[in-house]
mmCIF file of C-alpha atoms in Angstrom:
data_model
loop_
_atom_site.group_PDB
_atom_site.id
_atom_site.type_symbol
_atom_site.label_atom_id
_atom_site.label_comp_id
_atom_site.label_asym_id
_atom_site.label_seq_id
_atom_site.Cartn_x
_atom_site.Cartn_y
_atom_site.Cartn_z
ATOM 1 C CA MET P 20 62.874 125.900 115.499
ATOM 2 C CA LYS P 21 62.914 124.953 111.821
ATOM 3 C CA ARG P 22 60.118 122.665 110.668
ATOM 4 C CA LEU P 23 60.739 120.242 107.825
ATOM 5 C CA LEU P 24 58.029 118.243 106.084
ATOM 6 C CA LEU P 25 59.194 114.668 105.689
ATOM 7 C CA ARG P 26 57.514 112.256 103.328
ATOM 8 C CA LEU P 27 59.035 108.865 103.746
ATOM 9 C CA PRO P 28 57.607 105.865 101.853
ATOM 10 C CA LEU P 29 56.562 102.920 104.016
ATOM 11 C CA PRO P 30 58.345 99.811 102.695
ATOM 12 C CA LEU P 31 56.290 96.768 101.813
ATOM 13 C CA ILE P 32 55.903 94.649 104.934
ATOM 14 C CA ALA P 33 57.437 91.198 104.535
ATOM 15 C CA LEU P 34 58.487 88.559 106.999
ATOM 16 C CA VAL P 35 61.989 87.483 106.143
ATOM 17 C CA LEU P 36 63.944 84.451 107.230
ATOM 18 C CA LEU P 37 66.896 85.480 109.353
ATOM 19 C CA ASN P 38 69.910 83.190 109.381
ATOM 20 C CA ALA P 39 71.425 84.311 112.684
ATOM 21 C CA CYS P 40 69.590 84.283 116.014
ATOM 22 C CA SER P 41 69.852 87.709 117.553
ATOM 23 C CA SER P 42 70.119 87.647 121.341
ATOM 24 C CA SER P 43 69.635 91.376 121.712
ATOM 25 C CA SER P 44 66.276 93.021 122.170
ATOM 26 C CA PRO P 45 65.127 96.136 120.341
ATOM 27 C CA VAL P 46 65.295 97.933 123.671
ATOM 28 C CA LYS P 47 68.332 98.135 125.905
ATOM 29 C CA ARG P 48 67.042 98.736 129.389
ATOM 30 C CA GLY P 49 67.764 102.278 130.372
ATOM 31 C CA LYS P 50 65.724 105.116 131.742
ATOM 32 C CA ILE P 51 64.244 107.305 129.035
ATOM 33 C CA ALA P 52 66.168 110.521 129.370
ATOM 34 C CA SER P 53 64.229 112.683 126.944
ATOM 35 C CA VAL P 54 60.737 112.345 125.621
ATOM 36 C CA ARG P 55 60.299 115.743 124.030
ATOM 37 C CA PRO P 56 58.030 114.982 121.076
ATOM 38 C CA ASN P 57 59.358 116.149 117.729
ATOM 39 C CA ILE P 58 56.424 114.936 115.692
ATOM 40 C CA VAL P 59 53.115 116.732 115.426
ATOM 41 C CA GLN P 60 50.013 116.029 113.416
ATOM 42 C CA GLN P 61 49.981 117.286 109.825
ATOM 43 C CA ARG P 62 46.802 118.761 108.394
ATOM 44 C CA PRO P 63 47.279 119.078 104.624
ATOM 45 C CA ALA P 64 45.173 121.639 102.800
ATOM 46 C CA TYR P 65 41.822 120.425 101.465
ATOM 47 C CA ARG P 66 41.973 117.094 103.259
ATOM 48 C CA PRO P 67 38.560 116.252 104.747
ATOM 49 C CA GLN P 68 38.426 116.131 108.524
ATOM 50 C CA PRO P 69 38.477 112.447 109.551
ATOM 51 C CA ALA P 70 35.925 110.989 111.896
ATOM 52 C CA PRO P 71 36.936 110.972 115.582
ATOM 53 C CA TYR P 72 39.204 108.061 116.422
ATOM 54 C CA LYS P 73 37.893 105.336 118.704
ATOM 55 C CA PRO P 74 40.012 102.423 119.952
ATOM 56 C CA VAL P 75 39.145 98.901 118.890
ATOM 57 C CA PHE P 76 39.857 95.909 121.108
ATOM 58 C CA TYR P 77 40.994 92.639 119.560
ATOM 59 C CA THR P 78 41.409 89.683 121.896
ATOM 60 C CA GLY P 79 44.572 88.175 120.430
ATOM 61 C CA THR P 80 46.388 85.382 122.198
ATOM 62 C CA PHE P 81 47.874 86.943 125.327
ATOM 63 C CA PRO P 82 47.130 84.729 128.339
ATOM 64 C CA LYS P 83 46.910 86.214 131.820
ATOM 65 C CA PRO P 84 47.664 83.483 134.379
ATOM 66 C CA ALA P 85 46.115 84.063 137.785
ATOM 67 C CA GLU P 86 49.591 84.224 139.308
ATOM 68 C CA LEU P 87 50.318 87.367 137.268
ATOM 69 C CA GLU P 88 47.178 89.241 138.318
ATOM 70 C CA PRO P 89 48.825 91.014 141.313
ATOM 71 C CA ALA P 90 51.512 92.416 138.995
ATOM 72 C CA VAL P 91 48.975 93.343 136.314
ATOM 73 C CA ASP P 92 46.855 95.129 138.929
ATOM 74 C CA PHE P 93 49.904 97.025 140.198
ATOM 75 C CA TRP P 94 50.643 98.359 136.708
ATOM 76 C CA ARG P 95 46.955 99.011 136.139
ATOM 77 C CA LYS P 96 47.076 101.351 139.137
ATOM 78 C CA THR P 97 50.398 102.872 138.030
ATOM 79 C CA TYR P 98 49.052 103.703 134.566
ATOM 80 C CA GLY P 99 45.422 104.510 135.282
ATOM 81 C CA VAL P 100 44.972 105.461 138.947
ATOM 82 C CA TRP P 101 48.104 106.881 140.599
ATOM 83 C CA GLN P 102 49.017 110.384 139.477
ATOM 84 C CA ARG P 103 52.566 111.626 139.002
ATOM 85 C CA SER P 104 52.395 113.324 142.401
ATOM 86 C CA GLU P 105 51.831 109.936 144.060
ATOM 87 C CA VAL P 106 54.591 107.477 144.954
ATOM 88 C CA ALA P 107 53.889 103.872 145.946
ATOM 89 C CA PHE P 108 56.334 102.089 148.253
ATOM 90 C CA HIS P 109 56.038 98.381 147.607
ATOM 91 C CA ASP P 110 57.675 94.962 147.585
ATOM 92 C CA ASP P 111 59.428 94.455 144.260
ATOM 93 C CA ARG P 112 58.641 90.725 144.141
ATOM 94 C CA TYR P 113 55.105 90.678 145.546
ATOM 95 C CA LEU P 114 53.473 93.671 143.919
ATOM 96 C CA ASP P 115 50.221 93.362 145.850
ATOM 97 C CA ILE P 116 52.170 94.412 148.973
ATOM 98 C CA VAL P 117 52.018 98.215 148.895
ATOM 99 C CA TYR P 118 53.084 99.747 152.190
ATOM 100 C CA GLU P 119 52.043 103.305 151.393
ATOM 101 C CA VAL P 120 51.026 105.619 148.566
ATOM 102 C CA MET P 121 52.622 108.958 149.395
ATOM 103 C CA THR P 122 51.353 112.205 147.865
ATOM 104 C CA LEU P 123 54.024 114.811 147.206
ATOM 105 C CA PRO P 124 52.940 118.321 148.259
ATOM 106 C CA GLY P 125 52.650 121.241 145.887
ATOM 107 C CA TYR P 126 53.065 121.186 142.130
ATOM 108 C CA VAL P 127 54.692 118.057 140.724
ATOM 109 C CA ALA P 128 55.976 118.126 137.151
ATOM 110 C CA GLU P 129 56.997 115.228 134.912
ATOM 111 C CA GLY P 130 60.440 115.319 136.524
ATOM 112 C CA LEU P 131 60.912 115.700 140.254
ATOM 113 C CA THR P 132 62.834 118.565 141.802
ATOM 114 C CA PRO P 133 65.845 117.743 144.010
ATOM 115 C CA GLU P 134 63.706 118.547 147.047
ATOM 116 C CA GLN P 135 60.959 116.163 145.924
ATOM 117 C CA LYS P 136 63.503 113.419 145.203
ATOM 118 C CA GLU P 137 64.865 113.865 148.700
ATOM 119 C CA MET P 138 61.357 113.482 150.159
ATOM 120 C CA VAL P 139 60.909 110.210 148.294
ATOM 121 C CA SER P 140 64.347 109.010 149.384
ATOM 122 C CA GLN P 141 63.662 109.791 153.030
ATOM 123 C CA ARG P 142 60.329 107.986 152.947
ATOM 124 C CA ARG P 143 61.948 104.980 151.272
ATOM 125 C CA ASP P 144 64.560 104.902 154.013
ATOM 126 C CA TYR P 145 61.774 105.066 156.612
ATOM 127 C CA TRP P 146 60.062 101.954 155.278
ATOM 128 C CA LYS P 147 63.337 100.086 154.933
ATOM 129 C CA ALA P 148 64.076 100.877 158.572
ATOM 130 C CA GLN P 149 60.600 99.749 159.646
ATOM 131 C CA LEU P 150 60.978 96.399 157.909
ATOM 132 C CA ALA P 151 64.502 95.849 159.229
ATOM 133 C CA SER P 152 63.355 96.747 162.751
ATOM 134 C CA LEU P 153 60.452 94.293 162.581
ATOM 135 C CA GLU P 154 62.774 91.519 161.472
ATOM 136 C CA SER P 155 65.106 92.293 164.385
ATOM 137 C CA LYS P 156 62.271 92.397 166.935
ATOM 138 C CA LEU P 157 60.942 89.017 165.880
ATOM 139 C CA ARG P 158 64.424 87.505 165.932
ATOM 140 C CA TYR P 159 65.034 88.609 169.533
ATOM 141 C CA GLY P 160 61.454 88.365 170.858
ATOM 142 C CA ALA P 161 60.990 92.101 171.452
ATOM 143 C CA ALA P 162 57.565 93.665 171.961
ATOM 144 C CA LEU P 163 55.663 94.703 168.817
ATOM 145 C CA ASN P 164 53.834 98.011 168.358
ATOM 146 C CA VAL P 165 50.803 98.814 166.216
ATOM 147 C CA ASN P 166 52.874 99.613 163.130
ATOM 148 C CA ASP P 167 54.697 96.300 163.436
ATOM 149 C CA LYS P 168 51.430 94.397 163.529
ATOM 150 C CA GLN P 169 50.149 96.261 160.465
ATOM 151 C CA LEU P 170 53.309 95.345 158.587
ATOM 152 C CA ILE P 171 52.876 91.705 159.549
ATOM 153 C CA ALA P 172 49.311 91.774 158.234
ATOM 154 C CA LYS P 173 50.521 93.119 154.872
ATOM 155 C CA LEU P 174 53.266 90.529 154.591
ATOM 156 C CA GLU P 175 50.895 87.688 155.476
ATOM 157 C CA SER P 176 48.212 88.779 152.999
ATOM 158 C CA ASN P 177 47.074 86.220 150.443
ATOM 159 C CA GLY P 178 48.008 83.376 152.768
ATOM 160 C CA ARG P 179 51.747 83.958 152.756
ATOM 161 C CA SER P 180 53.791 82.953 155.790
ATOM 162 C CA LEU P 181 55.698 85.627 157.681
ATOM 163 C CA ASN P 182 58.777 83.413 157.862
ATOM 164 C CA SER P 183 58.972 83.305 154.082
ATOM 165 C CA MET P 184 58.168 86.987 153.496
ATOM 166 C CA LEU P 185 59.981 89.014 156.141
ATOM 167 C CA PRO P 186 63.593 87.940 155.459
ATOM 168 C CA GLY P 187 64.957 90.337 152.871
ATOM 169 C CA ALA P 188 61.780 92.463 152.762
ATOM 170 C CA SER P 189 63.740 95.647 153.468
ATOM 171 C CA ASP P 190 66.010 94.891 150.501
ATOM 172 C CA ARG P 191 62.987 94.296 148.260
ATOM 173 C CA LEU P 192 61.487 97.712 148.995
ATOM 174 C CA ARG P 193 60.968 99.804 145.875
ATOM 175 C CA SER P 194 59.204 103.062 144.999
ATOM 176 C CA GLN P 195 57.064 103.683 141.920
ATOM 177 C CA ARG P 196 55.618 107.012 140.774
ATOM 178 C CA GLY P 197 52.196 107.079 139.198
ATOM 179 C CA THR P 198 52.047 107.828 135.472
ATOM 180 C CA ARG P 199 48.357 108.498 134.958
ATOM 181 C CA GLU P 200 48.879 111.845 133.196
ATOM 182 C CA ARG P 201 51.611 110.422 130.977
ATOM 183 C CA PHE P 202 49.562 107.376 130.022
ATOM 184 C CA LYS P 203 46.552 109.534 129.187
ATOM 185 C CA ARG P 204 48.672 111.711 126.919
ATOM 186 C CA GLY P 205 49.964 108.547 125.272
ATOM 187 C CA LEU P 206 46.389 107.477 124.597
ATOM 188 C CA GLU P 207 45.662 110.803 122.937
ATOM 189 C CA ILE P 208 48.751 110.555 120.722
ATOM 190 C CA SER P 209 48.011 106.920 119.862
ATOM 191 C CA GLY P 210 45.035 108.090 117.825
ATOM 192 C CA ARG P 211 47.504 109.203 115.140
ATOM 193 C CA TYR P 212 49.058 105.784 114.757
ATOM 194 C CA ASP P 213 46.857 102.973 116.096
ATOM 195 C CA LEU P 214 44.969 102.078 112.915
ATOM 196 C CA GLN P 215 48.132 101.894 110.808
ATOM 197 C CA PHE P 216 50.070 100.027 113.505
ATOM 198 C CA ARG P 217 47.294 97.442 113.677
ATOM 199 C CA LYS P 218 47.407 97.021 109.925
ATOM 200 C CA THR P 219 51.167 96.513 110.094
ATOM 201 C CA PHE P 220 50.837 93.667 112.580
ATOM 202 C CA ARG P 221 47.792 92.209 110.836
ATOM 203 C CA ASP P 222 49.590 92.142 107.491
ATOM 204 C CA ALA P 223 52.509 90.400 109.214
ATOM 205 C CA GLY P 224 50.183 87.699 110.539
ATOM 206 C CA LEU P 225 50.590 88.832 114.144
ATOM 207 C CA PRO P 226 48.097 89.776 116.909
ATOM 208 C CA GLU P 227 46.958 93.356 116.356
ATOM 209 C CA ASP P 228 47.106 94.185 120.052
ATOM 210 C CA LEU P 229 50.891 94.325 119.788
ATOM 211 C CA ALA P 230 50.130 97.880 118.654
ATOM 212 C CA TYR P 231 49.793 98.703 122.379
ATOM 213 C CA LEU P 232 53.505 98.103 123.090
ATOM 214 C CA PRO P 233 54.501 101.790 122.714
ATOM 215 C CA HIS P 234 52.443 102.533 125.831
ATOM 216 C CA VAL P 235 55.050 100.523 127.752
ATOM 217 C CA GLU P 236 58.075 101.618 125.737
ATOM 218 C CA SER P 237 57.643 105.352 125.232
ATOM 219 C CA SER P 238 54.077 106.493 125.969
ATOM 220 C CA PHE P 239 53.872 107.009 122.185
ATOM 221 C CA GLN P 240 56.529 109.735 122.268
ATOM 222 C CA PRO P 241 58.236 109.634 118.827
ATOM 223 C CA ALA P 242 61.375 111.389 120.085
ATOM 224 C CA ALA P 243 61.910 109.206 123.160
ATOM 225 C CA ARG P 244 65.504 108.347 124.031
ATOM 226 C CA SER P 245 66.840 105.945 126.624
ATOM 227 C CA SER P 246 70.126 106.179 128.459
ATOM 228 C CA ALA P 247 71.114 102.872 126.804
ATOM 229 C CA GLY P 248 70.882 104.283 123.278
ATOM 230 C CA ALA P 249 67.419 103.111 122.259
ATOM 231 C CA VAL P 250 65.406 105.783 120.468
ATOM 232 C CA GLY P 251 62.017 106.437 118.955
ATOM 233 C CA MET P 252 58.495 105.381 119.770
ATOM 234 C CA TRP P 253 59.433 101.685 119.475
ATOM 235 C CA GLN P 254 62.796 102.140 121.268
ATOM 236 C CA PHE P 255 65.116 100.435 118.782
ATOM 237 C CA THR P 256 68.849 100.237 119.303
ATOM 238 C CA LYS P 257 71.108 100.628 116.284
ATOM 239 C CA ALA P 258 72.016 96.945 116.314
ATOM 240 C CA ALA P 259 68.404 95.765 116.379
ATOM 241 C CA ALA P 260 67.415 98.319 113.716
ATOM 242 C CA LYS P 261 70.175 97.029 111.438
ATOM 243 C CA THR P 262 68.759 93.504 111.700
ATOM 244 C CA PHE P 263 65.018 94.069 111.696
ATOM 245 C CA MET P 264 64.092 97.478 110.308
ATOM 246 C CA PRO P 265 63.514 98.112 106.585
ATOM 247 C CA GLY P 266 66.660 99.461 104.978
ATOM 248 C CA GLY P 267 68.950 97.978 107.628
ATOM 249 C CA ASP P 268 71.842 100.315 108.320
ATOM 250 C CA SER P 269 71.536 102.297 105.080
ATOM 251 C CA ILE P 270 69.639 105.058 106.901
ATOM 252 C CA ASP P 271 68.620 105.537 110.514
ATOM 253 C CA GLN P 272 64.814 105.530 110.501
ATOM 254 C CA ARG P 273 64.284 104.736 114.161
ATOM 255 C CA PHE P 274 62.446 108.014 114.737
ATOM 256 C CA ASP P 275 59.889 107.139 112.042
ATOM 257 C CA PRO P 276 56.983 105.523 113.948
ATOM 258 C CA PHE P 277 55.654 103.643 110.917
ATOM 259 C CA VAL P 278 58.964 102.199 109.728
ATOM 260 C CA SER P 279 59.799 101.274 113.324
ATOM 261 C CA ALA P 280 56.452 99.495 113.657
ATOM 262 C CA THR P 281 57.423 97.357 110.671
ATOM 263 C CA GLY P 282 60.714 96.567 112.414
ATOM 264 C CA ALA P 283 58.852 95.672 115.614
ATOM 265 C CA ALA P 284 56.596 93.313 113.649
ATOM 266 C CA ARG P 285 59.621 91.590 112.115
ATOM 267 C CA TYR P 286 61.330 91.305 115.485
ATOM 268 C CA LEU P 287 58.279 89.941 117.306
ATOM 269 C CA SER P 288 57.534 87.446 114.536
ATOM 270 C CA TYR P 289 61.091 86.157 114.769
ATOM 271 C CA ALA P 290 60.996 86.109 118.588
ATOM 272 C CA TYR P 291 57.747 84.136 118.614
ATOM 273 C CA GLY P 292 59.214 81.600 116.216
ATOM 274 C CA LYS P 293 62.227 81.109 118.483
ATOM 275 C CA LEU P 294 60.448 81.148 121.860
ATOM 276 C CA GLY P 295 57.093 79.557 121.076
ATOM 277 C CA ASP P 296 54.644 81.731 123.031
ATOM 278 C CA TRP P 297 53.632 85.366 123.304
ATOM 279 C CA PRO P 298 54.481 86.000 126.974
ATOM 280 C CA ALA P 299 58.104 85.035 126.287
ATOM 281 C CA ALA P 300 58.212 86.814 122.915
ATOM 282 C CA VAL P 301 56.815 90.053 124.363
ATOM 283 C CA THR P 302 59.225 89.878 127.302
ATOM 284 C CA SER P 303 62.096 89.404 124.863
ATOM 285 C CA TYR P 304 61.396 92.918 123.596
ATOM 286 C CA ASN P 305 62.914 93.923 126.921
ATOM 287 C CA HIS P 306 65.225 91.032 127.772
ATOM 288 C CA GLY P 307 66.309 89.771 124.358
ATOM 289 C CA ILE P 308 65.604 86.531 122.522
ATOM 290 C CA GLY P 309 68.809 84.918 123.737
ATOM 291 C CA GLY P 310 68.063 85.931 127.327
ATOM 292 C CA MET P 311 64.570 84.433 127.234
ATOM 293 C CA LYS P 312 65.885 81.277 125.594
ATOM 294 C CA ARG P 313 68.361 80.864 128.455
ATOM 295 C CA ALA P 314 65.486 81.321 130.917
ATOM 296 C CA GLN P 315 63.478 78.604 129.177
ATOM 297 C CA ASN P 316 66.463 76.272 129.140
ATOM 298 C CA GLN P 317 67.056 76.829 132.863
ATOM 299 C CA VAL P 318 63.530 76.602 134.316
ATOM 300 C CA GLY P 319 61.301 75.397 131.444
ATOM 301 C CA ASN P 320 58.752 77.025 129.187
ATOM 302 C CA ASP P 321 56.191 77.815 131.912
ATOM 303 C CA PHE P 322 56.208 81.612 131.840
ATOM 304 C CA VAL P 323 54.945 81.988 135.414
ATOM 305 C CA ARG P 324 57.799 79.817 136.620
ATOM 306 C CA ILE P 325 60.247 81.953 134.635
ATOM 307 C CA VAL P 326 58.940 85.102 136.345
ATOM 308 C CA GLU P 327 59.005 83.515 139.794
ATOM 309 C CA ALA P 328 62.164 81.391 139.671
ATOM 310 C CA TYR P 329 64.557 82.493 136.933
ATOM 311 C CA ASP P 330 67.572 84.231 138.454
ATOM 312 C CA GLY P 331 69.522 85.335 135.398
ATOM 313 C CA PRO P 332 71.822 88.265 136.205
ATOM 314 C CA ALA P 333 70.054 90.646 133.804
ATOM 315 C CA PHE P 334 66.528 89.386 134.507
ATOM 316 C CA GLY P 335 65.601 92.100 136.977
ATOM 317 C CA PHE P 336 62.499 94.017 137.928
ATOM 318 C CA ALA P 337 61.905 95.466 134.431
ATOM 319 C CA SER P 338 62.167 92.119 132.655
ATOM 320 C CA ARG P 339 60.074 90.234 135.231
ATOM 321 C CA ASN P 340 57.299 92.800 134.912
ATOM 322 C CA TYR P 341 57.380 93.629 131.213
ATOM 323 C CA TYR P 342 54.611 91.238 130.145
ATOM 324 C CA ALA P 343 52.415 92.295 133.097
ATOM 325 C CA GLN P 344 52.932 95.927 132.072
ATOM 326 C CA PHE P 345 51.873 95.085 128.540
ATOM 327 C CA LEU P 346 48.732 93.311 129.772
ATOM 328 C CA ALA P 347 47.816 96.278 131.986
ATOM 329 C CA ALA P 348 48.437 98.818 129.205
ATOM 330 C CA ARG P 349 46.390 96.701 126.783
ATOM 331 C CA GLU P 350 43.508 96.495 129.242
ATOM 332 C CA ILE P 351 43.436 100.246 129.917
ATOM 333 C CA ALA P 352 43.905 101.297 126.283
ATOM 334 C CA SER P 353 41.081 99.020 125.154
ATOM 335 C CA ASN P 354 38.712 100.331 127.822
ATOM 336 C CA PRO P 355 39.893 103.876 128.611
ATOM 337 C CA GLU P 356 36.517 105.146 129.855
ATOM 338 C CA GLN P 357 36.825 102.955 132.942
ATOM 339 C CA PHE P 358 40.043 104.699 133.988
ATOM 340 C CA PHE P 359 39.688 108.170 132.465
ATOM 341 C CA ARG P 360 36.083 109.142 133.051
ATOM 342 C CA GLU P 361 36.901 112.712 132.045
ATOM 343 C CA GLY P 362 37.314 111.411 128.500
ATOM 344 C CA ILE P 363 40.174 111.005 126.012
ATOM 345 C CA ARG P 364 40.616 113.406 123.075
ATOM 346 C CA TYR P 365 42.301 111.165 120.526
ATOM 347 C CA GLU P 366 44.308 112.905 117.845
ATOM 348 C CA SER P 367 43.414 112.343 114.205
ATOM 349 C CA PRO P 368 45.017 109.413 112.347
ATOM 350 C CA LEU P 369 48.029 110.031 110.120
ATOM 351 C CA ALA P 370 49.038 108.206 106.973
ATOM 352 C CA PRO P 371 52.459 106.531 106.819
ATOM 353 C CA GLY P 372 55.239 109.016 106.147
ATOM 354 C CA GLN P 373 53.096 112.054 106.918
ATOM 355 C CA TYR P 374 54.441 113.931 109.898
ATOM 356 C CA LEU P 375 56.335 117.094 110.757
ATOM 357 C CA ALA P 376 59.766 116.855 112.352
ATOM 358 C CA VAL P 377 61.127 119.758 114.363
ATOM 359 C CA GLU P 378 64.892 120.183 114.258
#
């Protein structure tokens, strides 16, 4: 592979007034299809070795309502506890209801083999059948076995009534693989960028902890691509890059982490101005400013109520959980020793424009 040394100047960061309200988010929801990193740390000759990177935690203004704690805890486990060989089968609305954490046998890579996918599918079908069977038994007064009673206990946890939880529970079943290894690697890579990202948001007058967003978007993989056309560490689409990134559509710089961070700062500043609070503005990075504005118009500005009651056609699992994912990632990244007792080997910080791209 040919290696090219790119030296791109970082434009001056400025918040600009935008005349048209963009309803599209930087990220179009799609599964990241390729995260092969094409950026590696540069070590110029004669540059002194920098001191080891250590994360710094700034509080910022990101509230965590008690109603969101079950979702935050679910993503805390996904990022920092469950490994990629583990699959949680859970309710997609009530994330504290986890029916089982299944461990796949043998070696499990970043992507599952067809055989492993089939194992997950069969286990998902098993739990769907169990929930549907329980609903049928209760409807017709049939005898309950031990497994049925355990399911009832899960559904009634936290004071919920069975009559409100069981209907549709089989349709709400979802599976989630653990990403502990991936998140840890993202922490290591973040050492290259965190200090400069924080400066970008600080200079824009924004909370510095927005620098944690790439943990949710790409695990700090600079070459990440989604099936919906979003690319780079900050997962910008072409349309959003044209509006918010320095240079507009004159050159595609979405793979440049530093330029993209400037675009993210511009977008989030604009989103906050339109939506009025950080939970909605952060969620708009997934769902779009226009989408979040419609949610506010329909159910009000209470973010918890939006998560619980808004039924917009595109406001699905990813959008409902995006802010909770951000809170969980922020918590883990600011206190990694609690989750990764083996330690994190952060990579050395880079200056803007200094990285190697592999073609």
